[in-house]
Amino acid sequence: MELHVSLQKSFGAFSLDVTFTVQGERVGVFGPSGSGKSTLASLLAGLQQPDNGVIRLDGELIYDSQGAINVPPEQRRIGIVFQRPYLFPHMSVKGNLLYGYKRSAPANRRIDFDSLVAVLQIGHLLSRGVHNLSGGEKQRVAIGRTVLSSPRLLLMDEPLSALDDTLKFQIIDYLKAASEAFRIPYLFISHSLLEMRIMADRVLAVSAGRIEAQTTAEDLARSRMGLSPVGYINLLRLAHPRRVGGMSAYAWGGTELLISAGSDRPEALFELSSKDIILIKQHPDAISARNLLDCAVSGTFRSGNKVGVDLACGDGRLVAEVVQEAARELGIEKGSRLFAAIKASAFRRLG
Ligand code: ADP
Ligand code: MG
């Protein structure tokens, strides 16, 4: 997917003024509340009119104020999933799903109903009304309805923000599965850096109606480490735990990690803050932290007044952070060796 945008739109004191070209299948739009993300989404989908500008999607001009081109929303083939599902209350689940299908021109229809129902695991809900669905089920139906309209681009405007953590990670899996199974590129909009890391490769960072940077989710996380109260979040997908005392032992990087908040599920996603990794020069005799990893420094970076330390621990990779004095005292530089101590309780299970 290639999207070229140059748009201006003002509402009183707020103005959106953005110019960018972005390529990729998993693009993120990241910015704080009020920065103009939803305005950008509604301009792209054609739900609002820009004051000025151009939108070109995969080489096709869908909006051009100079050339007076303004392809109507239903012909743009841009689907939107919102924070709230907005299902039609008088229709069954199946009716809601088919609405998306009927809205698309027959020549463009390329999503098989049964395959989509299988990917979203909503087969048992089809004849139900939408009132008694759970929040997660409603969001799955809303995703299904949008995907069935065979969009060439899916806009997801904070689709996870109204969900609690457990549900959020289930919906993430469904969103990924649907976009991958039917090869639909997406623009994933969120104020959550963690969601960007999971959902997006290229990221447009938006601030006060302007594009502040076009970067990767990984670089964004690194550049914000020193300013963020939670540091850099290491994401670890771990599988097949073994019970050890009251903890779970997961294979990782050629060694094992001991984690208090383990789960019996075959696979789980954990976060570990760069602030929760203690770096030590010499192997201690005994230590209360249950994880002591032998690591090499593969690089360092600066963020705020902190030094980020890229660690290679066997085949595992982690980012730790230290203040500059600590980096000096420990002699941290590329190639130096350290031990990383991590408490079993420092890992938080996400999904
Ligand atoms: P975000 O999605 O990043 O939270 P929005 O695009 O919703 O940001 O809003 C950006 C700014 O534009 C906010 O200050 C908001 O109040 C304003 N705004 C959005 N839509 C309208 C509108 N239809 N009329 C007036 N102001 C609007
Ligand atoms: Mg918004």
PDB file of C-alpha atoms in Angstrom, residues 50-248:
ATOM      1  CA  PRO A  50     -10.551  18.911   3.866  1.00  0.00           C
ATOM      2  CA  ASP A  51     -10.113  22.666   3.357  1.00  0.00           C
ATOM      3  CA  ASN A  52      -7.381  21.861   0.862  1.00  0.00           C
ATOM      4  CA  GLY A  53      -5.206  19.095  -0.361  1.00  0.00           C
ATOM      5  CA  VAL A  54      -4.595  15.789  -2.059  1.00  0.00           C
ATOM      6  CA  ILE A  55      -5.081  12.139  -1.143  1.00  0.00           C
ATOM      7  CA  ARG A  56      -3.578   9.486  -3.401  1.00  0.00           C
ATOM      8  CA  LEU A  57      -4.030   5.814  -2.537  1.00  0.00           C
ATOM      9  CA  ASP A  58      -2.056   3.262  -4.568  1.00  0.00           C
ATOM     10  CA  GLY A  59      -1.620   5.755  -7.363  1.00  0.00           C
ATOM     11  CA  GLU A  60      -5.289   6.748  -7.559  1.00  0.00           C
ATOM     12  CA  LEU A  61      -6.309  10.291  -6.682  1.00  0.00           C
ATOM     13  CA  ILE A  62      -9.281  10.038  -4.371  1.00  0.00           C
ATOM     14  CA  TYR A  63      -9.239  13.660  -3.338  1.00  0.00           C
ATOM     15  CA  ASP A  64      -7.747  16.707  -5.002  1.00  0.00           C
ATOM     16  CA  SER A  65      -9.040  20.168  -4.127  1.00  0.00           C
ATOM     17  CA  GLN A  66      -7.287  21.697  -7.177  1.00  0.00           C
ATOM     18  CA  GLY A  67      -8.683  19.205  -9.648  1.00  0.00           C
ATOM     19  CA  ALA A  68     -12.051  19.078  -7.884  1.00  0.00           C
ATOM     20  CA  ILE A  69     -11.781  15.326  -7.321  1.00  0.00           C
ATOM     21  CA  ASN A  70     -13.689  13.982  -4.356  1.00  0.00           C
ATOM     22  CA  VAL A  71     -14.432  10.279  -4.601  1.00  0.00           C
ATOM     23  CA  PRO A  72     -17.433   9.548  -2.353  1.00  0.00           C
ATOM     24  CA  PRO A  73     -16.763   7.531   0.803  1.00  0.00           C
ATOM     25  CA  GLU A  74     -18.421   4.314  -0.390  1.00  0.00           C
ATOM     26  CA  GLN A  75     -16.296   4.310  -3.561  1.00  0.00           C
ATOM     27  CA  ARG A  76     -12.982   4.949  -1.800  1.00  0.00           C
ATOM     28  CA  ARG A  77     -12.892   1.385  -0.489  1.00  0.00           C
ATOM     29  CA  ILE A  78     -11.424   2.529   2.807  1.00  0.00           C
ATOM     30  CA  GLY A  79     -12.957   0.731   5.770  1.00  0.00           C
ATOM     31  CA  ILE A  80     -13.003   2.107   9.311  1.00  0.00           C
ATOM     32  CA  VAL A  81     -13.104   0.301  12.634  1.00  0.00           C
ATOM     33  CA  PHE A  82     -13.857   2.681  15.497  1.00  0.00           C
ATOM     34  CA  GLN A  83     -13.277   2.521  19.228  1.00  0.00           C
ATOM     35  CA  ARG A  84     -16.980   1.680  19.699  1.00  0.00           C
ATOM     36  CA  PRO A  85     -18.535  -0.982  17.484  1.00  0.00           C
ATOM     37  CA  TYR A  86     -21.639   1.005  16.379  1.00  0.00           C
ATOM     38  CA  LEU A  87     -23.599  -2.073  15.278  1.00  0.00           C
ATOM     39  CA  PHE A  88     -27.108  -1.788  13.861  1.00  0.00           C
ATOM     40  CA  PRO A  89     -29.359  -2.652  16.801  1.00  0.00           C
ATOM     41  CA  HIS A  90     -32.278  -3.910  14.691  1.00  0.00           C
ATOM     42  CA  MET A  91     -30.166  -6.414  12.741  1.00  0.00           C
ATOM     43  CA  SER A  92     -28.782  -9.807  13.715  1.00  0.00           C
ATOM     44  CA  VAL A  93     -25.055 -10.439  13.756  1.00  0.00           C
ATOM     45  CA  LYS A  94     -25.346 -11.924  10.283  1.00  0.00           C
ATOM     46  CA  GLY A  95     -27.360  -8.924   9.088  1.00  0.00           C
ATOM     47  CA  ASN A  96     -24.689  -6.580  10.417  1.00  0.00           C
ATOM     48  CA  LEU A  97     -21.969  -8.558   8.680  1.00  0.00           C
ATOM     49  CA  LEU A  98     -23.806  -8.729   5.376  1.00  0.00           C
ATOM     50  CA  TYR A  99     -24.419  -4.992   5.446  1.00  0.00           C
ATOM     51  CA  GLY A 100     -20.713  -4.478   4.836  1.00  0.00           C
ATOM     52  CA  TYR A 101     -20.773  -7.031   2.039  1.00  0.00           C
ATOM     53  CA  LYS A 102     -23.785  -5.507   0.269  1.00  0.00           C
ATOM     54  CA  ARG A 103     -22.250  -2.069   0.495  1.00  0.00           C
ATOM     55  CA  SER A 104     -19.353  -3.063  -1.749  1.00  0.00           C
ATOM     56  CA  ALA A 105     -19.655  -3.266  -5.525  1.00  0.00           C
ATOM     57  CA  PRO A 106     -19.937  -6.937  -6.628  1.00  0.00           C
ATOM     58  CA  ALA A 107     -16.799  -6.620  -8.779  1.00  0.00           C
ATOM     59  CA  ASN A 108     -14.762  -5.635  -5.724  1.00  0.00           C
ATOM     60  CA  ARG A 109     -15.988  -8.342  -3.391  1.00  0.00           C
ATOM     61  CA  ARG A 110     -13.109 -10.620  -2.572  1.00  0.00           C
ATOM     62  CA  ILE A 111     -13.715 -11.681   1.014  1.00  0.00           C
ATOM     63  CA  ASP A 112     -15.333 -15.045   1.543  1.00  0.00           C
ATOM     64  CA  PHE A 113     -18.031 -14.784   4.216  1.00  0.00           C
ATOM     65  CA  ASP A 114     -17.423 -18.212   5.739  1.00  0.00           C
ATOM     66  CA  SER A 115     -13.651 -17.759   5.873  1.00  0.00           C
ATOM     67  CA  LEU A 116     -14.030 -14.429   7.636  1.00  0.00           C
ATOM     68  CA  VAL A 117     -16.505 -15.864  10.136  1.00  0.00           C
ATOM     69  CA  ALA A 118     -13.981 -18.630  10.837  1.00  0.00           C
ATOM     70  CA  VAL A 119     -11.056 -16.201  11.287  1.00  0.00           C
ATOM     71  CA  LEU A 120     -13.050 -14.063  13.747  1.00  0.00           C
ATOM     72  CA  GLN A 121     -14.636 -17.117  15.438  1.00  0.00           C
ATOM     73  CA  ILE A 122     -18.143 -15.689  15.316  1.00  0.00           C
ATOM     74  CA  GLY A 123     -19.970 -18.600  13.639  1.00  0.00           C
ATOM     75  CA  HIS A 124     -21.971 -19.393  16.787  1.00  0.00           C
ATOM     76  CA  LEU A 125     -23.195 -15.785  17.014  1.00  0.00           C
ATOM     77  CA  LEU A 126     -24.638 -15.333  13.520  1.00  0.00           C
ATOM     78  CA  SER A 127     -28.332 -15.626  14.348  1.00  0.00           C
ATOM     79  CA  ARG A 128     -28.078 -13.625  17.589  1.00  0.00           C
ATOM     80  CA  GLY A 129     -29.161 -10.021  18.048  1.00  0.00           C
ATOM     81  CA  VAL A 130     -26.356  -7.632  18.881  1.00  0.00           C
ATOM     82  CA  HIS A 131     -27.694  -6.508  22.281  1.00  0.00           C
ATOM     83  CA  ASN A 132     -26.558  -9.467  24.295  1.00  0.00           C
ATOM     84  CA  LEU A 133     -23.065  -9.748  22.826  1.00  0.00           C
ATOM     85  CA  SER A 134     -20.068  -9.079  25.051  1.00  0.00           C
ATOM     86  CA  GLY A 135     -17.836  -6.077  24.301  1.00  0.00           C
ATOM     87  CA  GLY A 136     -15.247  -8.267  22.615  1.00  0.00           C
ATOM     88  CA  GLU A 137     -17.852 -10.062  20.485  1.00  0.00           C
ATOM     89  CA  LYS A 138     -19.339  -6.752  19.357  1.00  0.00           C
ATOM     90  CA  GLN A 139     -15.913  -5.511  18.314  1.00  0.00           C
ATOM     91  CA  ARG A 140     -15.282  -8.729  16.364  1.00  0.00           C
ATOM     92  CA  VAL A 141     -18.574  -8.294  14.514  1.00  0.00           C
ATOM     93  CA  ALA A 142     -17.690  -4.661  13.758  1.00  0.00           C
ATOM     94  CA  ILE A 143     -14.318  -5.744  12.384  1.00  0.00           C
ATOM     95  CA  GLY A 144     -16.048  -8.421  10.316  1.00  0.00           C
ATOM     96  CA  ARG A 145     -18.559  -5.978   8.877  1.00  0.00           C
ATOM     97  CA  THR A 146     -15.785  -3.621   7.801  1.00  0.00           C
ATOM     98  CA  VAL A 147     -13.587  -6.367   6.347  1.00  0.00           C
ATOM     99  CA  LEU A 148     -16.533  -7.794   4.357  1.00  0.00           C
ATOM    100  CA  SER A 149     -16.826  -4.515   2.485  1.00  0.00           C
ATOM    101  CA  SER A 150     -13.521  -5.583   0.819  1.00  0.00           C
ATOM    102  CA  PRO A 151     -11.585  -2.428   1.646  1.00  0.00           C
ATOM    103  CA  ARG A 152      -8.200  -1.879   0.032  1.00  0.00           C
ATOM    104  CA  LEU A 153      -7.184  -0.023   3.190  1.00  0.00           C
ATOM    105  CA  LEU A 154      -8.465  -0.504   6.717  1.00  0.00           C
ATOM    106  CA  LEU A 155      -8.410   2.451   9.114  1.00  0.00           C
ATOM    107  CA  MET A 156      -8.504   1.424  12.744  1.00  0.00           C
ATOM    108  CA  ASP A 157      -9.193   4.397  14.987  1.00  0.00           C
ATOM    109  CA  GLU A 158      -8.294   3.392  18.556  1.00  0.00           C
ATOM    110  CA  PRO A 159     -10.082   0.041  18.143  1.00  0.00           C
ATOM    111  CA  LEU A 160      -8.640  -1.242  21.417  1.00  0.00           C
ATOM    112  CA  SER A 161      -8.982   1.792  23.673  1.00  0.00           C
ATOM    113  CA  ALA A 162     -12.361   0.837  25.146  1.00  0.00           C
ATOM    114  CA  LEU A 163     -11.280  -2.710  25.995  1.00  0.00           C
ATOM    115  CA  ASP A 164      -9.655  -4.046  29.146  1.00  0.00           C
ATOM    116  CA  ASP A 165      -6.196  -5.610  28.851  1.00  0.00           C
ATOM    117  CA  THR A 166      -7.266  -9.233  28.488  1.00  0.00           C
ATOM    118  CA  LEU A 167      -9.800  -8.447  25.798  1.00  0.00           C
ATOM    119  CA  LYS A 168      -7.402  -6.060  24.089  1.00  0.00           C
ATOM    120  CA  PHE A 169      -4.896  -8.798  23.382  1.00  0.00           C
ATOM    121  CA  GLN A 170      -7.578 -11.135  22.094  1.00  0.00           C
ATOM    122  CA  ILE A 171      -8.838  -8.464  19.685  1.00  0.00           C
ATOM    123  CA  ILE A 172      -5.271  -7.728  18.579  1.00  0.00           C
ATOM    124  CA  ASP A 173      -4.967 -11.354  17.497  1.00  0.00           C
ATOM    125  CA  TYR A 174      -8.247 -11.143  15.554  1.00  0.00           C
ATOM    126  CA  LEU A 175      -7.266  -7.861  13.891  1.00  0.00           C
ATOM    127  CA  LYS A 176      -3.929  -9.291  12.835  1.00  0.00           C
ATOM    128  CA  ALA A 177      -5.484 -12.545  11.679  1.00  0.00           C
ATOM    129  CA  ALA A 178      -8.132 -10.781   9.566  1.00  0.00           C
ATOM    130  CA  SER A 179      -5.702  -8.347   7.925  1.00  0.00           C
ATOM    131  CA  GLU A 180      -3.199 -11.125   7.211  1.00  0.00           C
ATOM    132  CA  ALA A 181      -5.702 -13.733   6.006  1.00  0.00           C
ATOM    133  CA  PHE A 182      -7.279 -11.322   3.520  1.00  0.00           C
ATOM    134  CA  ARG A 183      -4.137  -9.230   2.855  1.00  0.00           C
ATOM    135  CA  ILE A 184      -5.669  -5.898   3.803  1.00  0.00           C
ATOM    136  CA  PRO A 185      -3.144  -3.188   4.645  1.00  0.00           C
ATOM    137  CA  TYR A 186      -4.069  -0.988   7.555  1.00  0.00           C
ATOM    138  CA  LEU A 187      -3.522   2.340   9.240  1.00  0.00           C
ATOM    139  CA  PHE A 188      -3.625   1.674  12.954  1.00  0.00           C
ATOM    140  CA  ILE A 189      -4.373   4.779  15.021  1.00  0.00           C
ATOM    141  CA  SER A 190      -3.638   4.924  18.738  1.00  0.00           C
ATOM    142  CA  HIS A 191      -2.218   6.990  21.578  1.00  0.00           C
ATOM    143  CA  SER A 192      -0.656   3.804  23.007  1.00  0.00           C
ATOM    144  CA  LEU A 193       2.993   3.192  22.199  1.00  0.00           C
ATOM    145  CA  LEU A 194       2.640  -0.426  23.253  1.00  0.00           C
ATOM    146  CA  GLU A 195      -0.138  -0.954  20.710  1.00  0.00           C
ATOM    147  CA  MET A 196       2.065   0.690  18.049  1.00  0.00           C
ATOM    148  CA  ARG A 197       4.853  -1.755  18.846  1.00  0.00           C
ATOM    149  CA  ILE A 198       2.514  -4.701  18.392  1.00  0.00           C
ATOM    150  CA  MET A 199       0.473  -3.480  15.414  1.00  0.00           C
ATOM    151  CA  ALA A 200       2.678  -1.196  13.309  1.00  0.00           C
ATOM    152  CA  ASP A 201       5.980  -1.199  11.438  1.00  0.00           C
ATOM    153  CA  ARG A 202       6.162   2.345   9.976  1.00  0.00           C
ATOM    154  CA  VAL A 203       4.725   4.998  12.280  1.00  0.00           C
ATOM    155  CA  LEU A 204       3.590   8.549  11.642  1.00  0.00           C
ATOM    156  CA  ALA A 205       3.987  10.440  14.900  1.00  0.00           C
ATOM    157  CA  VAL A 206       1.384  13.212  15.077  1.00  0.00           C
ATOM    158  CA  SER A 207       1.482  16.163  17.433  1.00  0.00           C
ATOM    159  CA  ALA A 208      -0.835  19.193  17.487  1.00  0.00           C
ATOM    160  CA  GLY A 209      -2.069  18.583  13.940  1.00  0.00           C
ATOM    161  CA  ARG A 210       1.394  18.123  12.442  1.00  0.00           C
ATOM    162  CA  ILE A 211       3.520  15.099  11.487  1.00  0.00           C
ATOM    163  CA  GLU A 212       6.354  15.213  13.990  1.00  0.00           C
ATOM    164  CA  ALA A 213       8.253  12.229  12.586  1.00  0.00           C
ATOM    165  CA  GLN A 214       7.941   9.277  10.298  1.00  0.00           C
ATOM    166  CA  THR A 215       9.769   6.457  11.987  1.00  0.00           C
ATOM    167  CA  THR A 216       9.432   2.869  13.189  1.00  0.00           C
ATOM    168  CA  ALA A 217       7.591   1.791  16.317  1.00  0.00           C
ATOM    169  CA  GLU A 218      10.873   0.412  17.634  1.00  0.00           C
ATOM    170  CA  ASP A 219      12.781   3.703  17.181  1.00  0.00           C
ATOM    171  CA  LEU A 220       9.904   5.637  18.692  1.00  0.00           C
ATOM    172  CA  ALA A 221      10.036   3.429  21.786  1.00  0.00           C
ATOM    173  CA  ARG A 222      13.800   3.905  22.034  1.00  0.00           C
ATOM    174  CA  SER A 223      13.688   7.669  21.593  1.00  0.00           C
ATOM    175  CA  ARG A 224      11.023   7.961  24.316  1.00  0.00           C
ATOM    176  CA  MET A 225      12.680   5.639  26.834  1.00  0.00           C
ATOM    177  CA  GLY A 226      14.406   8.341  28.886  1.00  0.00           C
ATOM    178  CA  LEU A 227      11.297  10.540  29.052  1.00  0.00           C
ATOM    179  CA  SER A 228       8.793   7.815  29.807  1.00  0.00           C
ATOM    180  CA  PRO A 229       7.873   6.874  33.387  1.00  0.00           C
ATOM    181  CA  VAL A 230       7.769   3.240  32.256  1.00  0.00           C
ATOM    182  CA  GLY A 231      11.039   3.331  30.310  1.00  0.00           C
ATOM    183  CA  TYR A 232      11.432   1.094  27.275  1.00  0.00           C
ATOM    184  CA  ILE A 233       9.085  -1.862  27.288  1.00  0.00           C
ATOM    185  CA  ASN A 234      10.739  -5.139  26.291  1.00  0.00           C
ATOM    186  CA  LEU A 235       8.128  -7.418  24.743  1.00  0.00           C
ATOM    187  CA  LEU A 236       8.707 -11.133  25.127  1.00  0.00           C
ATOM    188  CA  ARG A 237       6.548 -13.798  23.547  1.00  0.00           C
ATOM    189  CA  LEU A 238       7.230 -16.946  25.542  1.00  0.00           C
ATOM    190  CA  ALA A 239       5.927 -20.457  25.199  1.00  0.00           C
ATOM    191  CA  HIS A 240       5.546 -23.827  26.925  1.00  0.00           C
ATOM    192  CA  PRO A 241       6.233 -22.985  30.561  1.00  0.00           C
ATOM    193  CA  ARG A 242       7.479 -25.485  33.118  1.00  0.00           C
ATOM    194  CA  ARG A 243       6.284 -25.081  36.732  1.00  0.00           C
ATOM    195  CA  VAL A 244       9.160 -24.412  39.117  1.00  0.00           C
ATOM    196  CA  GLY A 245       8.072 -23.860  42.706  1.00  0.00           C
ATOM    197  CA  GLY A 246       5.451 -21.140  42.514  1.00  0.00           C
ATOM    198  CA  MET A 247       6.870 -19.756  39.259  1.00  0.00           C
ATOM    199  CA  SER A 248       6.883 -20.528  35.565  1.00  0.00           C
TER     200      SER A 248
END
